[in-house]
C-alpha cells in the first residue's frame, strides 16, 4: 500500500466517524432514536386513548396503526430520516371535531412523557416547536359567530 492510499483510508475513516458523531447530535438521537421515538408515540397514544376526555376521538380507532404513523411522523420531524406513510393530517382529523383544549391536553401528556424520559428541556421545546404547525391540521376551528 502506498502512502497516498493509507492517508486516504485514514481520512475516510475519520470523515465517517465525524459524520456518525454529527448524527448522534440530532434531535432524533436525543429523543432516543428509533426505540425512544416509538416509546414516546406508544405511550402518548395509550395515555390519550385512556383519558376520559381526550380519548373520545380515538374510540373505534386502530391504535396500533396510529402509533406506527405517529412514530414515523415524530422520527421525520426530529431529523431521523424516516418517511411518514400515514394519511394527510387534515383528512385524518376532519371528522373528529378536535378542540384546542384537547390538542393542548395531548401536548401536556407529551411534555410529561418526555420529562419522565429525562429528555432535556431544550430538546422538549425544540420538538414541541416542530409539532406546533400541525395544530392547524388537527384542531377544528369553530365557525365565526359574529
Coordinates of N, CA and C in Angstrom, one line a residue:
X1 N 0.9 -1.2 0.0 CA 0.0 0.0 0.0 C 0.9 1.2 0.0
X2 N 0.6 2.2 -0.8 CA 1.4 3.4 -0.8 C 0.9 4.4 0.2
X3 N 1.7 5.5 0.4 CA 1.3 6.5 1.4 C 0.0 7.2 1.1
X4 N -0.3 7.4 -0.2 CA -1.5 8.1 -0.5 C -2.7 7.3 -0.1
X5 N -2.8 6.1 -0.5 CA -3.9 5.2 -0.2 C -4.1 5.1 1.3
X6 N -3.0 4.9 2.1 CA -3.1 4.8 3.5 C -3.7 6.1 4.1
X7 N -3.2 7.3 3.7 CA -3.6 8.5 4.2 C -5.1 8.7 3.8
X8 N -5.5 8.3 2.6 CA -6.8 8.5 2.1 C -7.8 7.6 3.0
X9 N -7.3 6.4 3.3 CA -8.1 5.5 4.1 C -8.4 6.1 5.5
X10 N -7.3 6.6 6.1 CA -7.5 7.2 7.4 C -8.4 8.5 7.4
X11 N -8.3 9.2 6.3 CA -9.1 10.4 6.1 C -10.6 10.0 6.0
X12 N -10.8 8.9 5.2 CA -12.1 8.4 5.0 C -12.7 7.9 6.3
X13 N -11.9 7.2 7.1 CA -12.4 6.7 8.4 C -12.7 7.8 9.3
X14 N -11.9 8.8 9.3 CA -12.1 10.0 10.2 C -13.4 10.7 9.8
X15 N -13.6 10.9 8.5 CA -14.8 11.5 8.0 C -16.1 10.7 8.3
X16 N -16.0 9.4 8.2 CA -17.2 8.6 8.6 C -17.4 8.7 10.1
X17 N -16.4 8.7 10.9 CA -16.5 8.8 12.3 C -17.1 10.1 12.7
X18 N -16.7 11.2 12.0 CA -17.3 12.5 12.3 C -18.7 12.6 11.9
X19 N -19.1 12.0 10.8 CA -20.5 12.0 10.4 C -21.3 11.3 11.4
X20 N -20.8 10.2 11.9 CA -21.6 9.4 12.9 C -21.7 10.3 14.2
X21 N -20.7 11.0 14.5 CA -20.8 11.9 15.7 C -21.8 13.0 15.5
X22 N -21.8 13.5 14.3 CA -22.8 14.6 14.0 C -24.2 14.1 14.1
X23 N -24.4 12.8 13.5 CA -25.8 12.2 13.6 C -26.2 12.0 15.0
X24 N -25.3 11.7 15.9 CA -25.6 11.4 17.3 C -26.2 12.7 18.0
X25 N -25.9 13.8 17.3 CA -26.4 15.1 18.0 C -27.7 15.6 17.4
X26 N -28.4 14.8 16.6 CA -29.7 15.2 16.1 C -30.7 15.1 17.2
X27 N -31.8 15.9 17.0 CA -32.9 15.8 18.0 C -33.4 14.4 18.0
X28 N -33.5 13.7 16.9 CA -33.9 12.3 16.9 C -33.1 11.5 17.8
X29 N -31.8 11.6 17.7 CA -30.9 10.8 18.6 C -31.1 11.2 20.1
X30 N -31.3 12.5 20.3 CA -31.5 12.9 21.7 C -32.9 12.5 22.3
X31 N -33.8 12.2 21.4 CA -35.1 11.6 21.8 C -35.0 10.1 22.0
X32 N -33.9 9.5 21.7 CA -33.7 8.1 21.9 C -33.7 7.3 20.7
X33 N -33.6 7.9 19.5 CA -33.6 7.2 18.2 C -34.9 6.4 18.0
X34 N -34.8 5.3 17.2 CA -35.9 4.6 16.9 C -36.7 4.1 18.1
X35 N -36.0 3.5 19.0 CA -36.7 2.9 20.2 C -37.4 4.1 21.0
X36 N -36.6 5.1 21.2 CA -37.1 6.2 22.0 C -38.4 6.9 21.4
X37 N -38.3 7.2 20.1 CA -39.4 7.8 19.4 C -40.6 6.9 19.4
X38 N -40.4 5.6 19.2 CA -41.5 4.7 19.2 C -42.2 4.6 20.6
X39 N -41.3 4.6 21.6 CA -41.8 4.5 23.0 C -42.6 5.8 23.4
X40 N -42.2 6.9 22.9 CA -42.9 8.2 23.2 C -44.2 8.1 22.5
X41 N -44.2 7.8 21.2 CA -45.5 7.7 20.4 C -46.5 6.7 21.1
X42 N -46.0 5.5 21.4 CA -46.8 4.5 22.0 C -47.4 4.9 23.3
X43 N -46.6 5.5 24.2 CA -47.1 6.0 25.5 C -48.1 7.1 25.3
X44 N -47.8 8.0 24.4 CA -48.7 9.1 24.1 C -50.1 8.6 23.7
X45 N -50.1 7.7 22.7 CA -51.4 7.2 22.3 C -52.1 6.4 23.4
X46 N -51.4 5.6 24.1 CA -52.0 4.8 25.2 C -52.6 5.7 26.2
X47 N -51.9 6.7 26.6 CA -52.4 7.6 27.7 C -53.5 8.5 27.2
X48 N -53.4 9.0 25.9 CA -54.5 9.8 25.3 C -55.8 9.0 25.2
X49 N -55.7 7.8 24.6 CA -56.8 7.0 24.4 C -57.5 6.6 25.7
X50 N -56.7 6.4 26.8 CA -57.3 6.1 28.1 C -57.9 7.2 28.8
X51 N -57.6 8.5 28.4 CA -58.1 9.6 29.1 C -59.6 9.8 28.8
X52 N -60.5 10.0 29.8 CA -61.9 10.1 29.5 C -62.3 11.3 28.6
X53 N -61.6 12.3 28.6 CA -61.9 13.5 27.8 C -61.2 13.4 26.4
X54 N -59.8 13.2 26.5 CA -59.0 13.2 25.3 C -59.2 12.0 24.4
X55 N -59.6 10.9 25.0 CA -59.8 9.6 24.3 C -60.9 9.5 23.4
X56 N -61.9 10.4 23.5 CA -63.1 10.3 22.7 C -62.8 10.2 21.2
X57 N -61.8 10.9 20.7 CA -61.5 10.9 19.2 C -60.8 9.6 18.8
X58 N -60.4 8.8 19.8 CA -59.7 7.6 19.5 C -60.6 6.3 19.5
X59 N -61.9 6.6 19.9 CA -62.8 5.5 20.0 C -63.0 4.8 18.6
X60 N -62.9 3.5 18.7 CA -63.1 2.7 17.5 C -61.9 2.9 16.5
X61 N -60.8 3.4 16.9 CA -59.6 3.6 16.0 C -58.6 2.4 16.2
X62 N -57.8 2.2 15.1 CA -56.8 1.2 15.1 C -55.6 1.9 15.8
X63 N -55.4 1.7 17.1 CA -54.4 2.3 17.9 C -53.0 1.9 17.5
X64 N -52.9 0.6 17.1 CA -51.6 0.1 16.6 C -51.1 0.9 15.4
X65 N -52.0 1.1 14.5 CA -51.7 1.9 13.2 C -51.4 3.3 13.6
X66 N -52.1 3.9 14.5 CA -51.9 5.3 14.8 C -50.5 5.4 15.5
X67 N -50.2 4.5 16.3 CA -48.8 4.5 17.0 C -47.7 4.4 16.0
X68 N -47.9 3.5 15.0 CA -46.9 3.4 13.9 C -46.7 4.7 13.2
X69 N -47.8 5.3 12.7 CA -47.7 6.5 11.9 C -47.2 7.7 12.8
X70 N -47.6 7.7 14.0 CA -47.1 8.8 14.9 C -45.6 8.7 15.1
X71 N -45.1 7.5 15.3 CA -43.7 7.3 15.5 C -42.9 7.7 14.2
X72 N -43.5 7.4 13.0 CA -42.9 7.8 11.7 C -42.8 9.3 11.7
X73 N -43.9 9.9 12.0 CA -44.0 11.4 12.0 C -43.0 12.0 12.9
X74 N -43.0 11.5 14.2 CA -42.0 12.0 15.1 C -40.6 11.9 14.6
X75 N -40.3 10.7 14.0 CA -39.0 10.4 13.5 C -38.6 11.4 12.4
X76 N -39.5 11.6 11.5 CA -39.3 12.5 10.4 C -39.1 14.0 10.9
X77 N -39.9 14.4 11.7 CA -39.8 15.8 12.2 C -38.6 16.1 13.0
X78 N -38.1 15.0 13.7 CA -36.9 15.2 14.6 C -35.6 14.9 13.8
X79 N -35.7 14.7 12.5 CA -34.5 14.5 11.7 C -33.9 13.1 11.7
X80 N -34.8 12.1 11.9 CA -34.4 10.7 11.9 C -34.3 10.1 10.5
X81 N -34.7 10.8 9.5 CA -34.6 10.3 8.2 C -35.7 9.3 7.8
X82 N -36.8 9.2 8.6 CA -37.9 8.3 8.3 C -38.9 9.0 7.3
X83 N -39.6 8.2 6.7 CA -40.7 8.6 5.8 C -42.0 8.4 6.5
X84 N -42.9 9.4 6.5 CA -44.3 9.3 7.0 C -45.1 8.7 6.0
X85 N -45.7 7.5 6.3 CA -46.6 6.8 5.4 C -48.1 6.9 5.7
X86 N -48.4 7.7 6.7 CA -49.8 7.9 7.0 C -50.5 8.8 6.1
X87 N -51.8 9.0 6.4 CA -52.7 9.8 5.6 C -52.4 11.3 5.9
X88 N -53.0 12.2 5.1 CA -52.9 13.6 5.3 C -53.5 14.0 6.7
X89 N -52.8 14.8 7.5 CA -53.3 15.1 8.8 C -54.6 15.8 8.8
X90 N -54.9 16.7 7.9 CA -56.2 17.4 7.9 C -57.3 16.4 7.7
X91 N -57.1 15.5 6.7 CA -58.1 14.5 6.4 C -58.4 13.5 7.6
X92 N -57.3 13.1 8.2 CA -57.4 12.1 9.3 C -58.2 12.7 10.5
X93 N -58.0 14.0 10.7 CA -58.7 14.6 11.9 C -60.0 15.3 11.6
X94 N -60.3 15.4 10.3 CA -61.5 16.2 9.9 C -62.8 15.8 10.6
X95 N -63.1 14.6 10.8 CA -64.4 14.2 11.4 C -64.4 14.1 12.9
X96 N -63.3 14.4 13.6 CA -63.1 14.2 15.0 C -63.5 15.4 15.9
X97 N -63.7 16.5 15.2 CA -64.1 17.7 16.0 C -63.2 18.0 17.2
X98 N -61.9 18.0 16.9 CA -60.9 18.2 18.0 C -60.8 19.7 18.3
X99 N -61.0 20.0 19.6 CA -60.9 21.3 20.0 C -59.5 21.7 20.5
X100 N -59.3 23.0 20.6 CA -58.0 23.5 21.0 C -57.6 22.9 22.4
X101 N -58.5 22.8 23.3 CA -58.3 22.3 24.7 C -57.8 20.9 24.6
X102 N -58.4 20.1 23.7 CA -58.0 18.7 23.6 C -56.6 18.6 23.0
X103 N -56.3 19.5 22.0 CA -54.9 19.5 21.5 C -53.9 19.8 22.5
X104 N -54.2 20.8 23.3 CA -53.2 21.2 24.4 C -53.2 20.2 25.5
X105 N -54.2 19.4 25.7 CA -54.2 18.3 26.7 C -53.2 17.2 26.2
X106 N -53.3 17.0 24.9 CA -52.3 16.0 24.4 C -50.9 16.5 24.5
X107 N -50.7 17.8 24.2 CA -49.4 18.4 24.3 C -48.9 18.2 25.8
X108 N -49.8 18.5 26.7 CA -49.4 18.3 28.2 C -48.9 16.9 28.4
X109 N -49.7 15.9 27.9 CA -49.3 14.5 28.1 C -47.9 14.2 27.5
X110 N -47.7 14.7 26.2 CA -46.4 14.5 25.6 C -45.3 15.2 26.3
X111 N -45.5 16.4 26.9 CA -44.5 17.0 27.7 C -44.1 16.2 28.9
X112 N -45.1 15.7 29.6 CA -44.9 14.9 30.7 C -44.2 13.6 30.4
X113 N -44.5 13.0 29.3 CA -43.8 11.7 28.9 C -42.3 12.0 28.6
X114 N -42.1 13.1 27.9 CA -40.7 13.4 27.6 C -39.9 13.8 28.9
X115 N -40.6 14.5 29.8 CA -39.9 14.8 31.0 C -39.6 13.5 31.8
X116 N -40.5 12.6 31.9 CA -40.3 11.3 32.6 C -39.2 10.5 32.0
X117 N -39.0 10.7 30.7 CA -37.9 10.0 30.0 C -36.6 10.8 30.1
X118 N -36.6 11.8 30.9 CA -35.4 12.7 31.1 C -34.8 13.3 29.9
X119 N -35.7 13.7 29.0 CA -35.3 14.5 27.8 C -35.2 15.9 28.3
X120 N -34.1 16.5 27.9 CA -33.7 17.9 28.3 C -34.8 18.9 27.9
X121 N -35.0 19.9 28.7 CA -36.0 20.9 28.5 C -35.8 21.5 27.1
X122 N -34.6 21.9 26.7 CA -34.4 22.5 25.4 C -34.8 21.5 24.3
X123 N -34.5 20.2 24.4 CA -34.9 19.3 23.4 C -36.4 19.1 23.4
X124 N -37.1 19.1 24.6 CA -38.5 19.0 24.6 C -39.1 20.2 23.9
X125 N -38.6 21.4 24.1 CA -39.1 22.6 23.5 C -38.9 22.6 22.0
X126 N -37.7 22.1 21.6 CA -37.4 22.0 20.1 C -38.4 21.1 19.4
X127 N -38.7 20.0 20.1 CA -39.6 19.0 19.5 C -41.0 19.6 19.4
X128 N -41.5 20.2 20.5 CA -42.8 20.8 20.5 C -42.9 21.9 19.5
X129 N -41.9 22.6 19.2 CA -41.9 23.7 18.2 C -42.1 23.1 16.8
X130 N -41.5 21.9 16.6 CA -41.6 21.2 15.3 C -43.0 20.7 15.1
X131 N -43.7 20.3 16.2 CA -45.0 19.8 16.2 C -46.1 20.8 16.1
X132 N -45.8 22.0 16.6 CA -46.8 23.1 16.7 C -47.5 23.4 15.4
X133 N -46.9 23.4 14.2 CA -47.6 23.7 13.0 C -48.7 22.7 12.6
X134 N -48.6 21.5 13.2 CA -49.6 20.5 12.9 C -51.0 20.9 13.5
X135 N -51.0 21.8 14.5 CA -52.2 22.2 15.1 C -53.3 22.7 14.1
X136 N -52.9 23.4 13.1 CA -53.8 23.9 12.1 C -54.5 22.8 11.3
X137 N -53.9 21.6 11.3 CA -54.5 20.5 10.6 C -55.3 19.6 11.5
X138 N -55.1 19.7 12.8 CA -55.7 18.8 13.8 C -57.0 19.4 14.4
X139 N -56.8 20.7 14.8 CA -57.9 21.4 15.6 C -59.0 21.9 14.6
X140 N -60.2 21.7 15.0 CA -61.4 22.2 14.3 C -61.6 23.6 14.8
X141 N -61.6 24.6 13.8 CA -61.9 25.9 14.2 C -63.4 26.2 14.1
X142 N -64.0 26.5 15.2 CA -65.5 26.7 15.2 C -65.8 27.9 14.3
X143 N -67.0 27.8 13.6 CA -67.4 28.9 12.8 C -67.5 30.2 13.5
X144 N -67.2 31.3 12.8 CA -67.3 32.6 13.4 C -68.8 32.9 13.7
X145 N -69.1 33.3 15.0 CA -70.4 33.5 15.4 C -70.8 35.0 15.4
X146 N -70.0 35.8 14.8 CA -70.3 37.2 14.7 C -71.3 37.6 13.7

